[in-house]
mmCIF file of C-alpha atoms in Angstrom:
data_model
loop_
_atom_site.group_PDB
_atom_site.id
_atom_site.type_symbol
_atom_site.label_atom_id
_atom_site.label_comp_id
_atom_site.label_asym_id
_atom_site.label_seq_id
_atom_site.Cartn_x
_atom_site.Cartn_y
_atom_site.Cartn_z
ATOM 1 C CA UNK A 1 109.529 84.780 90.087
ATOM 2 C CA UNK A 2 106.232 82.141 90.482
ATOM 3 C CA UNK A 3 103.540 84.444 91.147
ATOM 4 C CA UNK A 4 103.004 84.493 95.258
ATOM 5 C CA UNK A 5 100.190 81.835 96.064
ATOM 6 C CA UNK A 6 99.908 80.633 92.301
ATOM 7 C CA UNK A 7 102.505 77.521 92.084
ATOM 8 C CA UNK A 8 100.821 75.128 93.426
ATOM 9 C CA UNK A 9 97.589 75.890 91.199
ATOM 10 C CA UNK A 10 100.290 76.350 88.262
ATOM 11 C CA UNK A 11 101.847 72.641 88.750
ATOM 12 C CA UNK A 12 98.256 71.020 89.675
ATOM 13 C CA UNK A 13 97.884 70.519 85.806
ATOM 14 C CA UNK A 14 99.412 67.891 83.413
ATOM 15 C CA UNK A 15 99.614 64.645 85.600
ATOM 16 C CA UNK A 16 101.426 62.274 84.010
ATOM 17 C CA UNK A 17 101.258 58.543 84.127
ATOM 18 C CA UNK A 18 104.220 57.499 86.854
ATOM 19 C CA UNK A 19 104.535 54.693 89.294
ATOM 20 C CA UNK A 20 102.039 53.980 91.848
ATOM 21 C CA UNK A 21 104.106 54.907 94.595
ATOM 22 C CA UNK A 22 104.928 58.264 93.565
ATOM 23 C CA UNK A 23 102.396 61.605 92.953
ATOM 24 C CA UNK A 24 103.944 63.843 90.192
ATOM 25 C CA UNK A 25 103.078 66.662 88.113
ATOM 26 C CA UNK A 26 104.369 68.799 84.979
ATOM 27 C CA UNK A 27 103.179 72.070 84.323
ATOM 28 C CA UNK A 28 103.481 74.791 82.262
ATOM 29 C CA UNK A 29 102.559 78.932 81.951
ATOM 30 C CA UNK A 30 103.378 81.770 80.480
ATOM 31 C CA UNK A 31 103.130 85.575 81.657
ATOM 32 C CA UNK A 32 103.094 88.830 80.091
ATOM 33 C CA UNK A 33 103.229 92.314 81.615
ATOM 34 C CA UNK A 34 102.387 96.036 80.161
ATOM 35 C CA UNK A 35 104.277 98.955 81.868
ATOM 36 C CA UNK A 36 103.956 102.598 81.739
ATOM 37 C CA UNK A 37 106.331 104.411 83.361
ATOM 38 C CA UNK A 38 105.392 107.868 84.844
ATOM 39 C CA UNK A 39 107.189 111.239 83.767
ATOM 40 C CA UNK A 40 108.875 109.037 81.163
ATOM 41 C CA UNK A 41 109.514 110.876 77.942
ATOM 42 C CA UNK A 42 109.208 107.676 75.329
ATOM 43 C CA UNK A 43 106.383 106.235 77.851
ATOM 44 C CA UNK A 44 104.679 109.062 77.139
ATOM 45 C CA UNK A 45 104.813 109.135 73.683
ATOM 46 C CA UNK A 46 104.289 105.512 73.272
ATOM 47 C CA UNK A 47 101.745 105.085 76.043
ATOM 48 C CA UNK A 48 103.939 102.153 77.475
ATOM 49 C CA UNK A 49 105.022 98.991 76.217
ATOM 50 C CA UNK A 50 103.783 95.090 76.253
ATOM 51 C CA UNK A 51 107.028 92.951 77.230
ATOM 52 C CA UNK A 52 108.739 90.692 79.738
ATOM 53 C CA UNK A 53 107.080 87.501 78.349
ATOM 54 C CA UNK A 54 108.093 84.457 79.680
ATOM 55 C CA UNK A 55 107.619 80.634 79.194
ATOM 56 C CA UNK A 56 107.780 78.696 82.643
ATOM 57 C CA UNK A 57 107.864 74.677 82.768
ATOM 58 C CA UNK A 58 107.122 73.032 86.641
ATOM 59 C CA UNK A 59 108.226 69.352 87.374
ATOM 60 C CA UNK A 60 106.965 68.783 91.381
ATOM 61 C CA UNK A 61 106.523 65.204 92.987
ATOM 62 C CA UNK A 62 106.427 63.640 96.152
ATOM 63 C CA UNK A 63 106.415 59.896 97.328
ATOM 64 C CA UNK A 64 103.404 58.225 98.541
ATOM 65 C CA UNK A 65 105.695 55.320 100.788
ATOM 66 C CA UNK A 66 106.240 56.603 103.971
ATOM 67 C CA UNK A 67 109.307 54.152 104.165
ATOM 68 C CA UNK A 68 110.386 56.654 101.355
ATOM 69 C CA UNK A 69 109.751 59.548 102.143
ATOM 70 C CA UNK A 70 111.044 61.993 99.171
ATOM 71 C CA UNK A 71 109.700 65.169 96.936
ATOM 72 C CA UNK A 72 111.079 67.568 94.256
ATOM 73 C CA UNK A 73 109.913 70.695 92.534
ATOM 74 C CA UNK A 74 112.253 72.741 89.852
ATOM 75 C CA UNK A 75 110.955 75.549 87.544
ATOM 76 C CA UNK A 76 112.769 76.554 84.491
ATOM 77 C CA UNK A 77 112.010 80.240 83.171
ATOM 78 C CA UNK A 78 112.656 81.269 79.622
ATOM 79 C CA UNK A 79 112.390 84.243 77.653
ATOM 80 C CA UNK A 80 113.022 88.605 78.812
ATOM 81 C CA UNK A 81 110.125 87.966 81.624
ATOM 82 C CA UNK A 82 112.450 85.168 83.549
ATOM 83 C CA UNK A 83 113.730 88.038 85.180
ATOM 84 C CA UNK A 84 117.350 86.540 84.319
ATOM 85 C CA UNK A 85 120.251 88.673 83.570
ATOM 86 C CA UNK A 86 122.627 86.951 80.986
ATOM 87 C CA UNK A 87 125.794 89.123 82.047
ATOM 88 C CA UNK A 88 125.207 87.782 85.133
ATOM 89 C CA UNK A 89 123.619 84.529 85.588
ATOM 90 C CA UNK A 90 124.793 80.750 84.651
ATOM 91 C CA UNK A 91 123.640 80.128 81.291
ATOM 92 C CA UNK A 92 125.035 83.667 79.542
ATOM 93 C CA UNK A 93 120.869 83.867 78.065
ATOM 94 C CA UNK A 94 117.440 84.337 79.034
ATOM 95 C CA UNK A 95 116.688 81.695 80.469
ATOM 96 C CA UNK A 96 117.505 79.764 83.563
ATOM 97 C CA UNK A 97 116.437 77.653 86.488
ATOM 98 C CA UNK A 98 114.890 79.285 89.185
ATOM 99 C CA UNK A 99 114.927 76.405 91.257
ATOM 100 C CA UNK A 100 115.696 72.779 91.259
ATOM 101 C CA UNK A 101 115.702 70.610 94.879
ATOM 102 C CA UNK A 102 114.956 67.357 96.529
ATOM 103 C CA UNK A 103 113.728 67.432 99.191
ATOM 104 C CA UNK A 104 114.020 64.015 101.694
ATOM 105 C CA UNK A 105 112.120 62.901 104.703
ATOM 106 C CA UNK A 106 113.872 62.423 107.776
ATOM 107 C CA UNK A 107 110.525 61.305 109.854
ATOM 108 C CA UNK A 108 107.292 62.887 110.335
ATOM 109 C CA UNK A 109 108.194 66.217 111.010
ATOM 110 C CA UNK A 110 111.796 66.839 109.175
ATOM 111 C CA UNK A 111 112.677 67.038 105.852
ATOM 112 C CA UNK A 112 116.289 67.702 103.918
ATOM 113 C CA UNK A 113 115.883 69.639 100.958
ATOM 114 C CA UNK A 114 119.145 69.939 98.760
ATOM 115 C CA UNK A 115 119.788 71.784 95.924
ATOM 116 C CA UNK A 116 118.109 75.682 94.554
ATOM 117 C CA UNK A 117 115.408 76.282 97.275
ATOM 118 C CA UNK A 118 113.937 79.041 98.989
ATOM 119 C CA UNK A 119 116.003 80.900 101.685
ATOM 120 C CA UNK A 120 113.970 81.220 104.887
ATOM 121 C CA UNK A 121 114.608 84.615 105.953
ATOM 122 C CA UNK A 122 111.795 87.115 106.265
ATOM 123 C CA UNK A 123 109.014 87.006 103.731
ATOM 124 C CA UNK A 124 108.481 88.140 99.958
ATOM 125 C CA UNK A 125 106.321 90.305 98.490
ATOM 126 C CA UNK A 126 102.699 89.795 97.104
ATOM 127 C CA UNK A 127 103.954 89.959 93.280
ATOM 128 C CA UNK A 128 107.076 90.763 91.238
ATOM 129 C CA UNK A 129 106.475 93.466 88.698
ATOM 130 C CA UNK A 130 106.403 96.131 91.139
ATOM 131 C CA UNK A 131 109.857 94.619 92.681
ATOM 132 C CA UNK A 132 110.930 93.165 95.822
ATOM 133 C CA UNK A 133 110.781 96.830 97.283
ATOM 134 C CA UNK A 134 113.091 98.131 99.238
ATOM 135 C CA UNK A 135 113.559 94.450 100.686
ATOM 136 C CA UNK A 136 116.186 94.115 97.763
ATOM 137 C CA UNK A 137 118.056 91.178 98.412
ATOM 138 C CA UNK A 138 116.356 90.229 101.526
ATOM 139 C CA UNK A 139 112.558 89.194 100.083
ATOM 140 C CA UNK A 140 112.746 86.087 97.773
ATOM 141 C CA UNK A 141 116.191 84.869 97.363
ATOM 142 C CA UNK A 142 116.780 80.944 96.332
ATOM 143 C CA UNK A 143 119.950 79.250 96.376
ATOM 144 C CA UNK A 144 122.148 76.605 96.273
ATOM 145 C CA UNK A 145 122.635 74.590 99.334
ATOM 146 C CA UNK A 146 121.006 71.838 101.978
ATOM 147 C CA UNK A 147 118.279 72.963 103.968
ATOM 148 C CA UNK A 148 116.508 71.484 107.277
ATOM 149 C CA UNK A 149 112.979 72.171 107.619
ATOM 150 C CA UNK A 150 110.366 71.241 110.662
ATOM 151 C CA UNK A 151 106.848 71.066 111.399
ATOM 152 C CA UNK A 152 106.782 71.395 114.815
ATOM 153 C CA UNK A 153 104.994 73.088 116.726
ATOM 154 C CA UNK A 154 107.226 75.764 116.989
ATOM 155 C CA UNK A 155 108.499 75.301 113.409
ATOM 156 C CA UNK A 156 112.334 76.330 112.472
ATOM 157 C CA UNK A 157 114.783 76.346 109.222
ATOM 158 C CA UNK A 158 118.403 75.968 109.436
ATOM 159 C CA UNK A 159 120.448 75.891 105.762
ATOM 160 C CA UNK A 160 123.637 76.352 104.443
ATOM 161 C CA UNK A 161 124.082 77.879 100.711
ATOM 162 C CA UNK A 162 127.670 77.025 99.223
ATOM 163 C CA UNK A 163 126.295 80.204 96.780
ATOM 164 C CA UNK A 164 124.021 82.037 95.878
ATOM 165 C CA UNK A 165 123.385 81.073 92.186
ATOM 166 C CA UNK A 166 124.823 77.884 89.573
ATOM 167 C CA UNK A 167 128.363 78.289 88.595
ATOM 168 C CA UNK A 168 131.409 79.707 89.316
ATOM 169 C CA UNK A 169 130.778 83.574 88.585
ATOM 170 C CA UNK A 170 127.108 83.878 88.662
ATOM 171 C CA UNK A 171 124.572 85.731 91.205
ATOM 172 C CA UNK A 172 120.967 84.968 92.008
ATOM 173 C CA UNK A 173 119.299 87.698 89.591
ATOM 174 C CA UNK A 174 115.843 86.300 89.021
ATOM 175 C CA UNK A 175 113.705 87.316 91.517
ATOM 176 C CA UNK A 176 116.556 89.245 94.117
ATOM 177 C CA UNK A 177 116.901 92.091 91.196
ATOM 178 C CA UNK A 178 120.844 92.169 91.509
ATOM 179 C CA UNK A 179 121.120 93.173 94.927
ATOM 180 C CA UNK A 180 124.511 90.684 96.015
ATOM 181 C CA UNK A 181 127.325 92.161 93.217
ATOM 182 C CA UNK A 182 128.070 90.541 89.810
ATOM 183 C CA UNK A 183 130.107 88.405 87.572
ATOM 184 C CA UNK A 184 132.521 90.888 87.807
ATOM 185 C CA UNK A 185 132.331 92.265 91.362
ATOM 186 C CA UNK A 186 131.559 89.577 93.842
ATOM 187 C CA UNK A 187 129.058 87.066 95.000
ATOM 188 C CA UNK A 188 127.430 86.173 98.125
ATOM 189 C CA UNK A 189 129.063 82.381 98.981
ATOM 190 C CA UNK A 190 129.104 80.284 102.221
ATOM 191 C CA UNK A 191 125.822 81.188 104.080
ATOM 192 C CA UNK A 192 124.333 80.216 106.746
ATOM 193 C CA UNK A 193 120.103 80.588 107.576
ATOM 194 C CA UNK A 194 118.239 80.014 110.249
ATOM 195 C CA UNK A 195 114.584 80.761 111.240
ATOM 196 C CA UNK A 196 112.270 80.129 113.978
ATOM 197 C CA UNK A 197 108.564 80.854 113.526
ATOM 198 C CA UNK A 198 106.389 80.967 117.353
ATOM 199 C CA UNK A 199 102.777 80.809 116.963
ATOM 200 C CA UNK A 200 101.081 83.521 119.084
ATOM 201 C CA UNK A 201 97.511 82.083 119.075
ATOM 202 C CA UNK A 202 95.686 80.416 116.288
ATOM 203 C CA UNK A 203 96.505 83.184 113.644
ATOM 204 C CA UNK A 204 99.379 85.200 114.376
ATOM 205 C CA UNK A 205 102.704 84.095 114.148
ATOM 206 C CA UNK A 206 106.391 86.011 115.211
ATOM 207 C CA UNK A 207 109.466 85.223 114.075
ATOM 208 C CA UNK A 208 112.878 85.835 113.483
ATOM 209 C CA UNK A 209 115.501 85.059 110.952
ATOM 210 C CA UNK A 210 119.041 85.525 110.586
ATOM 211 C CA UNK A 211 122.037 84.857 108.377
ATOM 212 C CA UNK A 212 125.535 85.481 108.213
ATOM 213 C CA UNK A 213 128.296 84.150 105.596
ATOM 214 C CA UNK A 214 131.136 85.240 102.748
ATOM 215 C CA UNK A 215 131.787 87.455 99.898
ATOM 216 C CA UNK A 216 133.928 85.861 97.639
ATOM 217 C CA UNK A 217 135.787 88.592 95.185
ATOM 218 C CA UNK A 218 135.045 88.403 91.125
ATOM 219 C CA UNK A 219 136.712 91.286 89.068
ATOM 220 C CA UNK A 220 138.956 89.801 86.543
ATOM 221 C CA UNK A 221 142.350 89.364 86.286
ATOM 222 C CA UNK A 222 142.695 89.679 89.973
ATOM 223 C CA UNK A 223 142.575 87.071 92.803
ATOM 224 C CA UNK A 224 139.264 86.062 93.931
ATOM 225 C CA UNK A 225 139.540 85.691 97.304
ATOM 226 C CA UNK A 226 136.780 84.661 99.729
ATOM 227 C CA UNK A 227 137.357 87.697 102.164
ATOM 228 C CA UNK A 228 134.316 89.930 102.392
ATOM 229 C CA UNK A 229 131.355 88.808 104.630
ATOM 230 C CA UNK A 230 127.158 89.804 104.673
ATOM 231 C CA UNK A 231 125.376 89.531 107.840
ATOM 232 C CA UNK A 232 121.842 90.147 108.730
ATOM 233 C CA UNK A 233 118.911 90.293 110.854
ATOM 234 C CA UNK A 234 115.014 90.345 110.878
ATOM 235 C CA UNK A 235 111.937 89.637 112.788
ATOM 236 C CA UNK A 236 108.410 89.027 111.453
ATOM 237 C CA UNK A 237 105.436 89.163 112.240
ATOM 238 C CA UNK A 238 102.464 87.442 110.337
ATOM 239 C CA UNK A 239 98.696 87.751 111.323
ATOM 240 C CA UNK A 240 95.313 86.640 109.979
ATOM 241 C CA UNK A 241 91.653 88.359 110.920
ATOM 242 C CA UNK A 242 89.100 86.514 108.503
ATOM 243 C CA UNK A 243 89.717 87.731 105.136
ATOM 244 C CA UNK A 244 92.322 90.513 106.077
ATOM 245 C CA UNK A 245 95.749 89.808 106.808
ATOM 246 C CA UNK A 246 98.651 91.619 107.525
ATOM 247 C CA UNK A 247 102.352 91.158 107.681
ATOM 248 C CA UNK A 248 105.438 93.572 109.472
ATOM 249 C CA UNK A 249 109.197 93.189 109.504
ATOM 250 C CA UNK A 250 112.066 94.668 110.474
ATOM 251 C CA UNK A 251 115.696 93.888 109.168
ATOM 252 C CA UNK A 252 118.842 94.896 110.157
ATOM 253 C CA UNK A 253 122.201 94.210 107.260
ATOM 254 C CA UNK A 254 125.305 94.577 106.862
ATOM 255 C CA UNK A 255 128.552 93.753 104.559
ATOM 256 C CA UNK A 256 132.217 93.930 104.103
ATOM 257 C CA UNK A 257 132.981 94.006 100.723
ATOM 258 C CA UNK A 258 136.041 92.262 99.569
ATOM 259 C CA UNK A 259 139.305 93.305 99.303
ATOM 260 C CA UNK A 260 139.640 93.036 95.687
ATOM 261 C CA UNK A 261 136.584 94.729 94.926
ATOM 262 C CA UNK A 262 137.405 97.494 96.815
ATOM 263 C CA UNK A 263 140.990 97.843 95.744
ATOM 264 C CA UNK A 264 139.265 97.860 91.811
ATOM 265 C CA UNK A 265 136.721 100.974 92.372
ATOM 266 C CA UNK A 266 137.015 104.148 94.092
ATOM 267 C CA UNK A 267 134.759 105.781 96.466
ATOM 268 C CA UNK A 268 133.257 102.769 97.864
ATOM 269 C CA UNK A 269 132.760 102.628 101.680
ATOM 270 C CA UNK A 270 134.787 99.290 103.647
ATOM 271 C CA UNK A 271 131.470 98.286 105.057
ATOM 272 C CA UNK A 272 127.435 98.827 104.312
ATOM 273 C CA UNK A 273 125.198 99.003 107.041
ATOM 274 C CA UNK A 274 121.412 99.836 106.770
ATOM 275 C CA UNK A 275 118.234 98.662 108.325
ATOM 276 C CA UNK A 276 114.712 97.828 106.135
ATOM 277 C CA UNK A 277 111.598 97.929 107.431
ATOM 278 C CA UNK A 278 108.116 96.379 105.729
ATOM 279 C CA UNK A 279 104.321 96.464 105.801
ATOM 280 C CA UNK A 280 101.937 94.370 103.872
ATOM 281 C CA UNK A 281 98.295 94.281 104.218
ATOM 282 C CA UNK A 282 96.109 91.773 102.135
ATOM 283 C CA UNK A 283 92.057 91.181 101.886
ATOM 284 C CA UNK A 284 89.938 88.379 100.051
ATOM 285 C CA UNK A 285 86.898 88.546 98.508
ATOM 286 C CA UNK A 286 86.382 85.315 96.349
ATOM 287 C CA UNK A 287 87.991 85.537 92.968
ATOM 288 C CA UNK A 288 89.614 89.081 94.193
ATOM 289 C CA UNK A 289 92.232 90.294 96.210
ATOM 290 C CA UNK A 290 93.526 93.667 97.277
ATOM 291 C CA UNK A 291 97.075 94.259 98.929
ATOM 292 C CA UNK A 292 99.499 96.868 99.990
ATOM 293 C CA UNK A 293 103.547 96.646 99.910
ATOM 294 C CA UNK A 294 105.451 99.214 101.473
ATOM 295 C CA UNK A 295 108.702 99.487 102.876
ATOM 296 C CA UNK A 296 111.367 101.645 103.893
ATOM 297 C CA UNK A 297 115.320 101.412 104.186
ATOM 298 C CA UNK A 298 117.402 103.690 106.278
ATOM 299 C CA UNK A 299 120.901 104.047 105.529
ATOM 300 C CA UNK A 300 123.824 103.863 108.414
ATOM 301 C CA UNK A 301 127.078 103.435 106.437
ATOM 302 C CA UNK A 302 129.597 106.117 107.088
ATOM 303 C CA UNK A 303 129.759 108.822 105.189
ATOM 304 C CA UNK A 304 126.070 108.123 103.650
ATOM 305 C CA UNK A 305 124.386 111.291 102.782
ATOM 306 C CA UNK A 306 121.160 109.715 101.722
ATOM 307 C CA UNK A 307 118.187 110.342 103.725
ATOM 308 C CA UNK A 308 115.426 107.468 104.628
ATOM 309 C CA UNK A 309 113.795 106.331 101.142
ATOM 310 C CA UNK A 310 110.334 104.580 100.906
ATOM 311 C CA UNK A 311 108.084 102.669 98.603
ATOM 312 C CA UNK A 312 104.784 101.396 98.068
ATOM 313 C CA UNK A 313 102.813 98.843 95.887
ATOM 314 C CA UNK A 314 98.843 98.644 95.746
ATOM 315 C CA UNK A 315 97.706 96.286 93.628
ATOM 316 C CA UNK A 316 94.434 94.166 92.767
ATOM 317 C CA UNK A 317 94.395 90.722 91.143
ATOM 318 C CA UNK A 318 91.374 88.536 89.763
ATOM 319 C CA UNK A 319 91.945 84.542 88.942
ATOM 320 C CA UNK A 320 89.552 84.131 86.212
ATOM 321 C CA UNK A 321 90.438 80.606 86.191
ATOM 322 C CA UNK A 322 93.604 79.286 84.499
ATOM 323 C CA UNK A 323 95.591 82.403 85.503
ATOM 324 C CA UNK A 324 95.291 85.543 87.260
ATOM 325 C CA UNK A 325 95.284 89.106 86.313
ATOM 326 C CA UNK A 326 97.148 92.014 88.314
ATOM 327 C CA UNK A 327 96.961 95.244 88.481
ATOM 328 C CA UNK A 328 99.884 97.243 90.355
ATOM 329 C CA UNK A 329 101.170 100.556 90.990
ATOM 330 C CA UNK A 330 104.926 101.286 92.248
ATOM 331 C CA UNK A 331 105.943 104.574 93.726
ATOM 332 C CA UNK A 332 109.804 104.687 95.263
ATOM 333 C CA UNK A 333 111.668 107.626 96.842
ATOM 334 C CA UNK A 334 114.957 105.705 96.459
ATOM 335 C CA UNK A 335 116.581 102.262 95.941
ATOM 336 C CA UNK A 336 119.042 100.199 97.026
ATOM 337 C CA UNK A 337 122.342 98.893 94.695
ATOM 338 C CA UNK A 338 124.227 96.227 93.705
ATOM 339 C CA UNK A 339 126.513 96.611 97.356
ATOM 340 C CA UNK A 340 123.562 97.185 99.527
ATOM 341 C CA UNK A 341 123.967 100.502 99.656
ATOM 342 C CA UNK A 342 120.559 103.296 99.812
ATOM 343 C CA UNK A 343 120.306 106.301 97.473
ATOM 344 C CA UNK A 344 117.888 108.695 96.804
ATOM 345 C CA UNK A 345 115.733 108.417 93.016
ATOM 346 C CA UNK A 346 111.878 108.941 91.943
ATOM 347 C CA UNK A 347 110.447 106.152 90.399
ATOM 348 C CA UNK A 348 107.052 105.925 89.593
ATOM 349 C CA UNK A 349 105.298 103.107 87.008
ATOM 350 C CA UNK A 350 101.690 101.262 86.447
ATOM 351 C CA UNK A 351 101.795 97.382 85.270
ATOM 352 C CA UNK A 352 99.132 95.202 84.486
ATOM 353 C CA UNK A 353 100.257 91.680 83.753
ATOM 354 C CA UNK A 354 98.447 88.480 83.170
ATOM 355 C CA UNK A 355 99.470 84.761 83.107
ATOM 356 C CA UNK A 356 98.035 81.705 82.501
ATOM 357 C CA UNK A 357 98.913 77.812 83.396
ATOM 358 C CA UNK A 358 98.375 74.727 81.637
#
């Protein structure tokens, strides 16, 4: 996943010579993370590890004719730090695109965008080594669809993704850390998104998402029928106050997991249901910036036994220029799987990462 607030900085390098009418840019970074994880045996011994390095190439454009109103923007990641799972994804390897769209003008205050793009439902976290927290699936997901966008006063999103990832089989694992099945499970397909964002004064915003569409069935050798569905709800809230800001959510999810998939495994309930909640507080001082990410999820599935499982991020970061430097700590009481569902685990790890763009 781009670092949150660095893409635009990341693809403001490399111009190339194009036509007049059109402003383009290609860019290019890498990153690089250490992690120690606590009351790990090997991390102990080896005081951590230096991995998850990744090359990432931006294209973005936009027209300069408003008779032709158009833009793009696709980023290709490569390498263990694309955050790519090749058991899972389209391209069987480490590497993949995390999105690719077009995005048309339809006046002054619509666009179309078609193709990989961001889903507009809730918000994502500050950074991605610590994780989407207990968000997990419901932070930064991007797939495949058309999307509507305004800039209206009261500005909305509608979309519809056909899936959630390329291909036939695949599921968005980049940046949603496997939280919508696998190639050999199921796969979130035939969504629909909308959001509405309300301005409450000049800094604070509410707003509320919601989406609702298909499972489609993937273990092998069996038929993979679309019969499962996902549904869920969440409202926002996003405030400014000088250099502090602060953001709150609350989400409410469900899903029926296919037939097939539960007709393969045993012990799985007929439907998940839980509810997420999220906090994020952020403050500015020049080249520095300190932030908070913490969440919770509460389980409601029958027959659950897991109680209410948290987890927090505080982290620091410093752009010393061409890239920025983080600092981040990740502390979880539990998680949340592959069908949605909460359970109970300690996890506890330090990362410092750094990236830099050309």
């Amino acid at each position: 996943m781009i670092k949150k607030g660095c893409l635009f900085a990341a693809t403001a390098a490399g111009m190339t010579c194009l036509p007049a009418a059109a402003d383009s840019t290609l860019g290019a970074g890498v990153w690089a993370n250490y992690r120690y994880v606590v009351d790990d045996a090997r991390d102990e011994e080896t005081f951590g590890d230096f991995a998850d390095e990744a090359l990432i190439l931006y294209a973005d454009g936009e027209s300069d004719d408003p008779d032709q109103a158009w833009s793009y923007s696709a980023e290709l990641r490569i390498g263990p730090g694309s955050f790519t799972d090749p058991a899972n994804n389209s391209t069987g390897s480490r590497f993949t695109l995390h999105k690719a769209w077009v995005g048309f003008g339809l006046g002054e205050q619509h666009r179309l965008v078609v193709g990989k793009s961001q889903v507009p439902f809730a918000w994502k976290t500050v950074n991605f080594w610590p994780g989407d927290g207990l968000q997990a699936g419901y932070g930064d997901q991007m797939d495949v669809g058309l999307k509507l966008e305004s800039s209206t006063p009261i500005g909305y999103q509608l979309a519809y993704y056909h899936a959630d990832d390329w291909g036939e089989t695949s599921t968005d694992t980049v940046d949603d850390n496997g939280h919508w099945g696998s190639s050999t499970t199921y796969r979130k397909v035939q969504t629909l998104v909308g959001n509405v964002d309300v301005p409450v004064g000049d800094q604070h915003s509410v707003s509320l998402s919601a989406q609702a569409g298909r499972l489609q069935s993937l273990v092998p050798m069996t038929e993979q029928a679309v019969d499962g569905s996902h549904q869920a709800i969440a409202l926002h809230y996003h405030g400014e106050f000088e250099r502090w800001y602060i953001k709150a959510e609350f989400i409410h999810a469900s899903r029926k997991l296919p037939d097939g998939y539960l007709a393969s495994t045993t012990g799985l309930p007929e439907e998940v249901v839980n509810q997420r909640a999220g906090f994020e507080l952020g403050y500015r001082e020049g080249r520095w910036f300190w932030y908070l990410d913490a969440h919770a999820a509460m389980p409601d599935t029958d027959g659950s036994t897991a109680d209410t499982v948290y987890s927090y991020s505080p982290g620091l970061s410093y752009d010393y220029g061409p890239g920025w430097i983080y600092v981040e700590y990740l502390g979880q009481t539990g998680f949340v799987d592959r069908n949605g569902q909460v359970g109970e685990g300690d996890f506890d790890a330090l990362y410092v990462s750094m990236d830099f763009y050309l």
